[in-house]
């Protein structure tokens, strides 16, 4: 249990940096979600051809030189942008922060596919002669790359690594950061998740072969979780990095506090490579609630994981109906309907999309629900239009992934 | 390619590798690394680009010849004399 053991045992969010397909800051992202603005566009990628994707338009050169962008990876650039924006937002006196006490914990669904595909594509032009294979391949594809690029860019000498957790990675990064703070491994944690997945054709082609790649004549309507007409996932890129601190440290410096991480859980389905398991998902939600010392009816907003697949949305809906039992208070929404599935960034981005509800008391919607699938009819689902709530004190964020990995975090208003 | 064309080709390669640098004031007689931010991975990029663009294979023992612009042009002249500028 994280909550209630003294302020040095309480973990709070003091900074947020993000890039999403419909916003490059927390405020922009929130505004887009409340305005119903999609970030999904038509998109072309080699071999697969025309498809849809959530594409980010942040300024890479805001925090990197051109040479650094060229040498590194897109995931690295996403991470660097988010980390710098988070540090700036936190109000930390960065010049005087002991960089050896800062840890970097970045969730990724996958890493290295983009760079490997690019090299093989290039090598094809040289008749597959490996003396034309880039010396940059290894530093670009090592699994710690996005976190390592953040460390290089910000001069952070504390621990850095990525957390490979499929599409639960955004939450997993956040949880890892909190745990490292509790263990005293660092005093400031930069934690969250990133995704460069729209630049690998393999992820699109694999979803397509699986019958799980979304298609719609209007790209803004392609990502449609819970709708009867849903036909798969829209792949997105993006990132969200949080500055996490112990409450005692945050309070001592008078930091702005977005919320407290009061509960978390991770578990495994142990049942299938790709199909979700509602029983294990429900168990994961219950564990997080128990650790937070909360009951289902205490939760104001549940940010669902639903990706727009036939099976996945129905399974999560079943898990949520079972845990929340149609309670009158709790509202449910979904950010993927706006931006697609940002893979390793999804968990942290989707939480961020709800964080400002503590201030504006609005629950953003899940859009593109023209014909609600009865199997996805969760009482309290906020459909198509945002809903004003009297008060928002708690947000529960679901994030699940392939190989049966489930994660839940609960954030409480401070 | 003649010497001036080889020099232009190297400048073109460098403008990709170190895009933040001003190459207009480069002194051909001084080591690259004293004038621009060029580390060992960047240097390997020069070697790789020459290999990709012109199929020129430079043995590792000869890397020292590519320390300055003047040395690089001098080293490449016999290797690139039959290459037509694009």
PDB file of N, CA, C and O in Angstrom, chain A residues 86-155:
ATOM      1  N   UNK A  86       8.088  18.258 -19.126  1.00  0.00           N
ATOM      2  CA  UNK A  86       7.668  17.866 -17.769  1.00  0.00           C
ATOM      3  C   UNK A  86       8.517  18.571 -16.714  1.00  0.00           C
ATOM      4  O   UNK A  86       8.007  19.071 -15.709  1.00  0.00           O
ATOM      5  N   UNK A  87       9.830  18.595 -16.951  1.00  0.00           N
ATOM      6  CA  UNK A  87      10.739  19.256 -15.993  1.00  0.00           C
ATOM      7  C   UNK A  87      10.390  20.740 -15.909  1.00  0.00           C
ATOM      8  O   UNK A  87      10.293  21.316 -14.819  1.00  0.00           O
ATOM      9  N   UNK A  88      10.181  21.355 -17.070  1.00  0.00           N
ATOM     10  CA  UNK A  88       9.824  22.783 -17.089  1.00  0.00           C
ATOM     11  C   UNK A  88       8.525  23.008 -16.325  1.00  0.00           C
ATOM     12  O   UNK A  88       8.406  23.936 -15.525  1.00  0.00           O
ATOM     13  N   UNK A  89       7.540  22.135 -16.558  1.00  0.00           N
ATOM     14  CA  UNK A  89       6.227  22.274 -15.930  1.00  0.00           C
ATOM     15  C   UNK A  89       6.300  22.086 -14.414  1.00  0.00           C
ATOM     16  O   UNK A  89       5.518  22.670 -13.679  1.00  0.00           O
ATOM     17  N   UNK A  90       7.254  21.268 -13.977  1.00  0.00           N
ATOM     18  CA  UNK A  90       7.346  20.940 -12.547  1.00  0.00           C
ATOM     19  C   UNK A  90       7.816  22.110 -11.699  1.00  0.00           C
ATOM     20  O   UNK A  90       7.617  22.123 -10.481  1.00  0.00           O
ATOM     21  N   UNK A  91       8.463  23.095 -12.329  1.00  0.00           N
ATOM     22  CA  UNK A  91       9.006  24.213 -11.566  1.00  0.00           C
ATOM     23  C   UNK A  91      10.253  23.850 -10.774  1.00  0.00           C
ATOM     24  O   UNK A  91      10.714  24.641  -9.940  1.00  0.00           O
ATOM     25  N   UNK A  92      10.799  22.662 -11.002  1.00  0.00           N
ATOM     26  CA  UNK A  92      12.043  22.291 -10.321  1.00  0.00           C
ATOM     27  C   UNK A  92      13.155  23.269 -10.723  1.00  0.00           C
ATOM     28  O   UNK A  92      13.215  23.696 -11.876  1.00  0.00           O
ATOM     29  N   UNK A  93      14.016  23.606  -9.785  1.00  0.00           N
ATOM     30  CA  UNK A  93      15.185  24.443 -10.079  1.00  0.00           C
ATOM     31  C   UNK A  93      16.226  23.516 -10.713  1.00  0.00           C
ATOM     32  O   UNK A  93      17.166  23.067 -10.065  1.00  0.00           O
ATOM     33  N   UNK A  94      16.017  23.231 -11.973  1.00  0.00           N
ATOM     34  CA  UNK A  94      16.717  22.139 -12.646  1.00  0.00           C
ATOM     35  C   UNK A  94      18.226  22.282 -12.590  1.00  0.00           C
ATOM     36  O   UNK A  94      18.951  21.297 -12.430  1.00  0.00           O
ATOM     37  N   UNK A  95      18.713  23.515 -12.719  1.00  0.00           N
ATOM     38  CA  UNK A  95      20.169  23.746 -12.690  1.00  0.00           C
ATOM     39  C   UNK A  95      20.778  23.189 -11.409  1.00  0.00           C
ATOM     40  O   UNK A  95      21.908  22.707 -11.393  1.00  0.00           O
ATOM     41  N   UNK A  96      20.011  23.293 -10.332  1.00  0.00           N
ATOM     42  CA  UNK A  96      20.542  22.900  -9.026  1.00  0.00           C
ATOM     43  C   UNK A  96      20.032  21.555  -8.519  1.00  0.00           C
ATOM     44  O   UNK A  96      20.285  21.182  -7.372  1.00  0.00           O
ATOM     45  N   UNK A  97      19.295  20.856  -9.352  1.00  0.00           N
ATOM     46  CA  UNK A  97      18.861  19.498  -8.972  1.00  0.00           C
ATOM     47  C   UNK A  97      20.063  18.559  -9.108  1.00  0.00           C
ATOM     48  O   UNK A  97      20.810  18.622 -10.089  1.00  0.00           O
ATOM     49  N   UNK A  98      20.247  17.691  -8.100  1.00  0.00           N
ATOM     50  CA  UNK A  98      21.324  16.693  -8.159  1.00  0.00           C
ATOM     51  C   UNK A  98      20.931  15.629  -9.198  1.00  0.00           C
ATOM     52  O   UNK A  98      20.065  14.794  -8.948  1.00  0.00           O
ATOM     53  N   UNK A  99      21.591  15.673 -10.364  1.00  0.00           N
ATOM     54  CA  UNK A  99      21.173  14.812 -11.482  1.00  0.00           C
ATOM     55  C   UNK A  99      21.445  13.326 -11.198  1.00  0.00           C
ATOM     56  O   UNK A  99      20.872  12.460 -11.865  1.00  0.00           O
ATOM     57  N   UNK A 100      22.297  13.053 -10.225  1.00  0.00           N
ATOM     58  CA  UNK A 100      22.544  11.650  -9.893  1.00  0.00           C
ATOM     59  C   UNK A 100      21.374  11.052  -9.108  1.00  0.00           C
ATOM     60  O   UNK A 100      21.299   9.844  -8.928  1.00  0.00           O
ATOM     61  N   UNK A 101      20.470  11.919  -8.637  1.00  0.00           N
ATOM     62  CA  UNK A 101      19.309  11.454  -7.876  1.00  0.00           C
ATOM     63  C   UNK A 101      18.024  11.490  -8.692  1.00  0.00           C
ATOM     64  O   UNK A 101      16.928  11.426  -8.148  1.00  0.00           O
ATOM     65  N   UNK A 102      18.187  11.652 -10.005  1.00  0.00           N
ATOM     66  CA  UNK A 102      17.022  11.625 -10.907  1.00  0.00           C
ATOM     67  C   UNK A 102      17.017  10.289 -11.644  1.00  0.00           C
ATOM     68  O   UNK A 102      18.048   9.873 -12.187  1.00  0.00           O
ATOM     69  N   UNK A 103      15.882   9.616 -11.646  1.00  0.00           N
ATOM     70  CA  UNK A 103      15.750   8.345 -12.364  1.00  0.00           C
ATOM     71  C   UNK A 103      14.806   8.503 -13.557  1.00  0.00           C
ATOM     72  O   UNK A 103      13.878   9.314 -13.518  1.00  0.00           O
ATOM     73  N   UNK A 104      15.088   7.744 -14.613  1.00  0.00           N
ATOM     74  CA  UNK A 104      14.265   7.812 -15.838  1.00  0.00           C
ATOM     75  C   UNK A 104      13.674   6.427 -16.101  1.00  0.00           C
ATOM     76  O   UNK A 104      14.417   5.454 -16.279  1.00  0.00           O
ATOM     77  N   UNK A 105      12.341   6.348 -16.140  1.00  0.00           N
ATOM     78  CA  UNK A 105      11.656   5.056 -16.282  1.00  0.00           C
ATOM     79  C   UNK A 105      10.601   5.183 -17.375  1.00  0.00           C
ATOM     80  O   UNK A 105       9.539   5.776 -17.160  1.00  0.00           O
ATOM     81  N   UNK A 106      10.928   4.673 -18.541  1.00  0.00           N
ATOM     82  CA  UNK A 106      10.095   4.918 -19.725  1.00  0.00           C
ATOM     83  C   UNK A 106       9.488   3.605 -20.239  1.00  0.00           C
ATOM     84  O   UNK A 106      10.218   2.678 -20.616  1.00  0.00           O
ATOM     85  N   UNK A 107       8.183   3.562 -20.274  1.00  0.00           N
ATOM     86  CA  UNK A 107       7.491   2.385 -20.792  1.00  0.00           C
ATOM     87  C   UNK A 107       7.501   2.356 -22.314  1.00  0.00           C
ATOM     88  O   UNK A 107       7.327   3.392 -22.960  1.00  0.00           O
ATOM     89  N   UNK A 108       7.748   1.175 -22.882  1.00  0.00           N
ATOM     90  CA  UNK A 108       7.695   1.001 -24.334  1.00  0.00           C
ATOM     91  C   UNK A 108       6.951  -0.301 -24.654  1.00  0.00           C
ATOM     92  O   UNK A 108       7.102  -1.299 -23.955  1.00  0.00           O
ATOM     93  N   UNK A 109       6.179  -0.250 -25.728  1.00  0.00           N
ATOM     94  CA  UNK A 109       5.545  -1.475 -26.210  1.00  0.00           C
ATOM     95  C   UNK A 109       6.570  -2.332 -26.930  1.00  0.00           C
ATOM     96  O   UNK A 109       6.634  -3.540 -26.771  1.00  0.00           O
ATOM     97  N   UNK A 110       7.343  -1.653 -27.792  1.00  0.00           N
ATOM     98  CA  UNK A 110       8.411  -2.314 -28.548  1.00  0.00           C
ATOM     99  C   UNK A 110       9.448  -1.251 -28.830  1.00  0.00           C
ATOM    100  O   UNK A 110       9.158  -0.053 -28.779  1.00  0.00           O
ATOM    101  N   UNK A 111      10.662  -1.658 -29.122  1.00  0.00           N
ATOM    102  CA  UNK A 111      11.650  -0.678 -29.585  1.00  0.00           C
ATOM    103  C   UNK A 111      12.648  -1.376 -30.507  1.00  0.00           C
ATOM    104  O   UNK A 111      13.052  -2.495 -30.240  1.00  0.00           O
ATOM    105  N   UNK A 112      13.012  -0.678 -31.579  1.00  0.00           N
ATOM    106  CA  UNK A 112      14.008  -1.215 -32.499  1.00  0.00           C
ATOM    107  C   UNK A 112      13.443  -1.650 -33.834  1.00  0.00           C
ATOM    108  O   UNK A 112      14.189  -1.806 -34.803  1.00  0.00           O
ATOM    109  N   UNK A 113      12.117  -1.861 -33.870  1.00  0.00           N
ATOM    110  CA  UNK A 113      11.518  -2.276 -35.139  1.00  0.00           C
ATOM    111  C   UNK A 113      11.697  -1.217 -36.222  1.00  0.00           C
ATOM    112  O   UNK A 113      12.031  -1.536 -37.363  1.00  0.00           O
ATOM    113  N   UNK A 114      11.473   0.037 -35.863  1.00  0.00           N
ATOM    114  CA  UNK A 114      11.551   1.130 -36.843  1.00  0.00           C
ATOM    115  C   UNK A 114      12.953   1.187 -37.450  1.00  0.00           C
ATOM    116  O   UNK A 114      13.131   1.219 -38.679  1.00  0.00           O
ATOM    117  N   UNK A 115      13.949   1.178 -36.590  1.00  0.00           N
ATOM    118  CA  UNK A 115      15.321   1.349 -37.042  1.00  0.00           C
ATOM    119  C   UNK A 115      15.796   0.127 -37.843  1.00  0.00           C
ATOM    120  O   UNK A 115      16.514   0.266 -38.841  1.00  0.00           O
ATOM    121  N   UNK A 116      15.395  -1.049 -37.411  1.00  0.00           N
ATOM    122  CA  UNK A 116      15.784  -2.266 -38.123  1.00  0.00           C
ATOM    123  C   UNK A 116      15.133  -2.311 -39.509  1.00  0.00           C
ATOM    124  O   UNK A 116      15.795  -2.615 -40.505  1.00  0.00           O
ATOM    125  N   UNK A 117      13.852  -1.980 -39.563  1.00  0.00           N
ATOM    126  CA  UNK A 117      13.168  -1.959 -40.869  1.00  0.00           C
ATOM    127  C   UNK A 117      13.831  -0.949 -41.806  1.00  0.00           C
ATOM    128  O   UNK A 117      14.011  -1.218 -42.999  1.00  0.00           O
ATOM    129  N   UNK A 118      14.168   0.225 -41.279  1.00  0.00           N
ATOM    130  CA  UNK A 118      14.799   1.250 -42.120  1.00  0.00           C
ATOM    131  C   UNK A 118      16.144   0.774 -42.664  1.00  0.00           C
ATOM    132  O   UNK A 118      16.479   1.005 -43.826  1.00  0.00           O
ATOM    133  N   UNK A 119      16.914   0.118 -41.827  1.00  0.00           N
ATOM    134  CA  UNK A 119      18.232  -0.360 -42.258  1.00  0.00           C
ATOM    135  C   UNK A 119      18.103  -1.449 -43.320  1.00  0.00           C
ATOM    136  O   UNK A 119      18.846  -1.460 -44.305  1.00  0.00           O
ATOM    137  N   UNK A 120      17.160  -2.351 -43.115  1.00  0.00           N
ATOM    138  CA  UNK A 120      16.986  -3.431 -44.102  1.00  0.00           C
ATOM    139  C   UNK A 120      16.491  -2.847 -45.425  1.00  0.00           C
ATOM    140  O   UNK A 120      16.946  -3.241 -46.501  1.00  0.00           O
ATOM    141  N   UNK A 121      15.594  -1.854 -45.328  1.00  0.00           N
ATOM    142  CA  UNK A 121      15.096  -1.198 -46.548  1.00  0.00           C
ATOM    143  C   UNK A 121      16.260  -0.551 -47.303  1.00  0.00           C
ATOM    144  O   UNK A 121      16.379  -0.665 -48.523  1.00  0.00           O
ATOM    145  N   UNK A 122      17.127   0.116 -46.547  1.00  0.00           N
ATOM    146  CA  UNK A 122      18.291   0.771 -47.162  1.00  0.00           C
ATOM    147  C   UNK A 122      19.255  -0.273 -47.736  1.00  0.00           C
ATOM    148  O   UNK A 122      19.793  -0.105 -48.832  1.00  0.00           O
ATOM    149  N   UNK A 123      19.429  -1.354 -47.015  1.00  0.00           N
ATOM    150  CA  UNK A 123      20.382  -2.401 -47.421  1.00  0.00           C
ATOM    151  C   UNK A 123      19.955  -3.082 -48.727  1.00  0.00           C
ATOM    152  O   UNK A 123      20.797  -3.545 -49.501  1.00  0.00           O
ATOM    153  N   UNK A 124      18.642  -3.106 -48.933  1.00  0.00           N
ATOM    154  CA  UNK A 124      18.102  -3.682 -50.170  1.00  0.00           C
ATOM    155  C   UNK A 124      18.743  -3.002 -51.393  1.00  0.00           C
ATOM    156  O   UNK A 124      19.033  -3.658 -52.392  1.00  0.00           O
ATOM    157  N   UNK A 125      18.997  -1.681 -51.279  1.00  0.00           N
ATOM    158  CA  UNK A 125      19.600  -0.928 -52.376  1.00  0.00           C
ATOM    159  C   UNK A 125      21.066  -1.269 -52.591  1.00  0.00           C
ATOM    160  O   UNK A 125      21.684  -0.810 -53.565  1.00  0.00           O
ATOM    161  N   UNK A 126      21.634  -2.019 -51.680  1.00  0.00           N
ATOM    162  CA  UNK A 126      23.048  -2.420 -51.781  1.00  0.00           C
ATOM    163  C   UNK A 126      23.170  -3.943 -51.843  1.00  0.00           C
ATOM    164  O   UNK A 126      24.148  -4.519 -51.373  1.00  0.00           O
ATOM    165  N   UNK A 127      22.145  -4.555 -52.403  1.00  0.00           N
ATOM    166  CA  UNK A 127      22.125  -6.003 -52.606  1.00  0.00           C
ATOM    167  C   UNK A 127      22.400  -6.770 -51.303  1.00  0.00           C
ATOM    168  O   UNK A 127      23.078  -7.802 -51.310  1.00  0.00           O
ATOM    169  N   UNK A 128      21.888  -6.227 -50.221  1.00  0.00           N
ATOM    170  CA  UNK A 128      22.009  -6.857 -48.892  1.00  0.00           C
ATOM    171  C   UNK A 128      23.463  -7.097 -48.473  1.00  0.00           C
ATOM    172  O   UNK A 128      23.748  -8.042 -47.729  1.00  0.00           O
ATOM    173  N   UNK A 129      24.354  -6.235 -48.919  1.00  0.00           N
ATOM    174  CA  UNK A 129      25.763  -6.318 -48.491  1.00  0.00           C
ATOM    175  C   UNK A 129      25.890  -5.601 -47.143  1.00  0.00           C
ATOM    176  O   UNK A 129      25.718  -4.385 -47.056  1.00  0.00           O
ATOM    177  N   UNK A 130      26.211  -6.339 -46.097  1.00  0.00           N
ATOM    178  CA  UNK A 130      26.153  -5.772 -44.745  1.00  0.00           C
ATOM    179  C   UNK A 130      27.240  -4.746 -44.444  1.00  0.00           C
ATOM    180  O   UNK A 130      27.205  -4.132 -43.379  1.00  0.00           O
ATOM    181  N   UNK A 131      28.190  -4.534 -45.383  1.00  0.00           N
ATOM    182  CA  UNK A 131      29.134  -3.457 -45.078  1.00  0.00           C
ATOM    183  C   UNK A 131      28.477  -2.082 -45.233  1.00  0.00           C
ATOM    184  O   UNK A 131      29.039  -1.080 -44.848  1.00  0.00           O
ATOM    185  N   UNK A 132      27.231  -2.074 -45.760  1.00  0.00           N
ATOM    186  CA  UNK A 132      26.470  -0.826 -45.842  1.00  0.00           C
ATOM    187  C   UNK A 132      25.503  -0.672 -44.661  1.00  0.00           C
ATOM    188  O   UNK A 132      24.679   0.215 -44.642  1.00  0.00           O
ATOM    189  N   UNK A 133      25.579  -1.571 -43.722  1.00  0.00           N
ATOM    190  CA  UNK A 133      24.712  -1.530 -42.519  1.00  0.00           C
ATOM    191  C   UNK A 133      25.247  -0.474 -41.560  1.00  0.00           C
ATOM    192  O   UNK A 133      26.442  -0.435 -41.279  1.00  0.00           O
ATOM    193  N   UNK A 134      24.382   0.365 -41.032  1.00  0.00           N
ATOM    194  CA  UNK A 134      24.828   1.522 -40.246  1.00  0.00           C
ATOM    195  C   UNK A 134      25.432   1.143 -38.891  1.00  0.00           C
ATOM    196  O   UNK A 134      24.905   0.279 -38.184  1.00  0.00           O
ATOM    197  N   UNK A 135      26.509   1.868 -38.545  1.00  0.00           N
ATOM    198  CA  UNK A 135      27.092   1.742 -37.204  1.00  0.00           C
ATOM    199  C   UNK A 135      26.170   2.339 -36.142  1.00  0.00           C
ATOM    200  O   UNK A 135      26.393   2.179 -34.954  1.00  0.00           O
ATOM    201  N   UNK A 136      25.126   3.077 -36.577  1.00  0.00           N
ATOM    202  CA  UNK A 136      24.162   3.648 -35.618  1.00  0.00           C
ATOM    203  C   UNK A 136      23.104   2.622 -35.197  1.00  0.00           C
ATOM    204  O   UNK A 136      22.314   2.901 -34.292  1.00  0.00           O
ATOM    205  N   UNK A 137      23.084   1.475 -35.873  1.00  0.00           N
ATOM    206  CA  UNK A 137      21.994   0.527 -35.620  1.00  0.00           C
ATOM    207  C   UNK A 137      21.933   0.099 -34.149  1.00  0.00           C
ATOM    208  O   UNK A 137      20.865   0.104 -33.527  1.00  0.00           O
ATOM    209  N   UNK A 138      23.054  -0.279 -33.581  1.00  0.00           N
ATOM    210  CA  UNK A 138      23.015  -0.785 -32.195  1.00  0.00           C
ATOM    211  C   UNK A 138      22.589   0.266 -31.177  1.00  0.00           C
ATOM    212  O   UNK A 138      21.678   0.022 -30.388  1.00  0.00           O
ATOM    213  N   UNK A 139      23.230   1.457 -31.178  1.00  0.00           N
ATOM    214  CA  UNK A 139      22.755   2.446 -30.187  1.00  0.00           C
ATOM    215  C   UNK A 139      21.314   2.895 -30.407  1.00  0.00           C
ATOM    216  O   UNK A 139      20.653   3.337 -29.465  1.00  0.00           O
ATOM    217  N   UNK A 140      20.825   2.774 -31.638  1.00  0.00           N
ATOM    218  CA  UNK A 140      19.426   3.150 -31.866  1.00  0.00           C
ATOM    219  C   UNK A 140      18.454   2.060 -31.425  1.00  0.00           C
ATOM    220  O   UNK A 140      17.297   2.360 -31.110  1.00  0.00           O
ATOM    221  N   UNK A 141      18.886   0.821 -31.430  1.00  0.00           N
ATOM    222  CA  UNK A 141      17.943  -0.273 -31.183  1.00  0.00           C
ATOM    223  C   UNK A 141      18.066  -0.928 -29.811  1.00  0.00           C
ATOM    224  O   UNK A 141      17.223  -1.763 -29.469  1.00  0.00           O
ATOM    225  N   UNK A 142      19.086  -0.586 -29.041  1.00  0.00           N
ATOM    226  CA  UNK A 142      19.138  -1.165 -27.693  1.00  0.00           C
ATOM    227  C   UNK A 142      17.847  -0.768 -26.961  1.00  0.00           C
ATOM    228  O   UNK A 142      17.313   0.324 -27.164  1.00  0.00           O
ATOM    229  N   UNK A 143      17.372  -1.660 -26.120  1.00  0.00           N
ATOM    230  CA  UNK A 143      16.033  -1.488 -25.545  1.00  0.00           C
ATOM    231  C   UNK A 143      15.937  -0.259 -24.648  1.00  0.00           C
ATOM    232  O   UNK A 143      14.854   0.284 -24.441  1.00  0.00           O
ATOM    233  N   UNK A 144      17.066   0.207 -24.111  1.00  0.00           N
ATOM    234  CA  UNK A 144      17.017   1.387 -23.236  1.00  0.00           C
ATOM    235  C   UNK A 144      17.093   2.698 -24.018  1.00  0.00           C
ATOM    236  O   UNK A 144      17.154   3.780 -23.411  1.00  0.00           O
ATOM    237  N   UNK A 145      17.113   2.629 -25.359  1.00  0.00           N
ATOM    238  CA  UNK A 145      17.371   3.828 -26.155  1.00  0.00           C
ATOM    239  C   UNK A 145      16.553   5.064 -25.775  1.00  0.00           C
ATOM    240  O   UNK A 145      17.149   6.132 -25.525  1.00  0.00           O
ATOM    241  N   UNK A 146      15.215   5.002 -25.713  1.00  0.00           N
ATOM    242  CA  UNK A 146      14.482   6.247 -25.438  1.00  0.00           C
ATOM    243  C   UNK A 146      14.844   6.865 -24.087  1.00  0.00           C
ATOM    244  O   UNK A 146      14.990   8.084 -23.972  1.00  0.00           O
ATOM    245  N   UNK A 147      15.027   6.022 -23.080  1.00  0.00           N
ATOM    246  CA  UNK A 147      15.403   6.539 -21.751  1.00  0.00           C
ATOM    247  C   UNK A 147      16.830   7.067 -21.781  1.00  0.00           C
ATOM    248  O   UNK A 147      17.141   8.107 -21.185  1.00  0.00           O
ATOM    249  N   UNK A 148      17.701   6.366 -22.491  1.00  0.00           N
ATOM    250  CA  UNK A 148      19.102   6.795 -22.588  1.00  0.00           C
ATOM    251  C   UNK A 148      19.242   8.121 -23.297  1.00  0.00           C
ATOM    252  O   UNK A 148      20.063   8.965 -22.912  1.00  0.00           O
ATOM    253  N   UNK A 149      18.448   8.324 -24.336  1.00  0.00           N
ATOM    254  CA  UNK A 149      18.512   9.623 -25.032  1.00  0.00           C
ATOM    255  C   UNK A 149      18.064  10.763 -24.114  1.00  0.00           C
ATOM    256  O   UNK A 149      18.606  11.873 -24.171  1.00  0.00           O
ATOM    257  N   UNK A 150      17.089  10.491 -23.251  1.00  0.00           N
ATOM    258  CA  UNK A 150      16.655  11.515 -22.279  1.00  0.00           C
ATOM    259  C   UNK A 150      17.805  11.833 -21.325  1.00  0.00           C
ATOM    260  O   UNK A 150      18.088  12.998 -21.020  1.00  0.00           O
ATOM    261  N   UNK A 151      18.474  10.788 -20.869  1.00  0.00           N
ATOM    262  CA  UNK A 151      19.598  10.986 -19.938  1.00  0.00           C
ATOM    263  C   UNK A 151      20.696  11.840 -20.579  1.00  0.00           C
ATOM    264  O   UNK A 151      21.224  12.774 -19.968  1.00  0.00           O
ATOM    265  N   UNK A 152      21.029  11.549 -21.844  1.00  0.00           N
ATOM    266  CA  UNK A 152      22.060  12.318 -22.549  1.00  0.00           C
ATOM    267  C   UNK A 152      21.632  13.769 -22.728  1.00  0.00           C
ATOM    268  O   UNK A 152      22.418  14.699 -22.538  1.00  0.00           O
ATOM    269  N   UNK A 153      20.387  13.962 -23.089  1.00  0.00           N
ATOM    270  CA  UNK A 153      19.894  15.305 -23.390  1.00  0.00           C
ATOM    271  C   UNK A 153      19.829  16.175 -22.144  1.00  0.00           C
ATOM    272  O   UNK A 153      20.156  17.373 -22.195  1.00  0.00           O
ATOM    273  N   UNK A 154      19.393  15.598 -21.025  1.00  0.00           N
ATOM    274  CA  UNK A 154      19.194  16.397 -19.809  1.00  0.00           C
ATOM    275  C   UNK A 154      20.348  16.265 -18.813  1.00  0.00           C
ATOM    276  O   UNK A 154      20.293  16.831 -17.726  1.00  0.00           O
ATOM    277  N   UNK A 155      21.365  15.521 -19.182  1.00  0.00           N
ATOM    278  CA  UNK A 155      22.513  15.382 -18.288  1.00  0.00           C
ATOM    279  C   UNK A 155      22.184  14.654 -16.998  1.00  0.00           C
ATOM    280  O   UNK A 155      22.768  14.930 -15.943  1.00  0.00           O
TER     281      UNK A 155
END
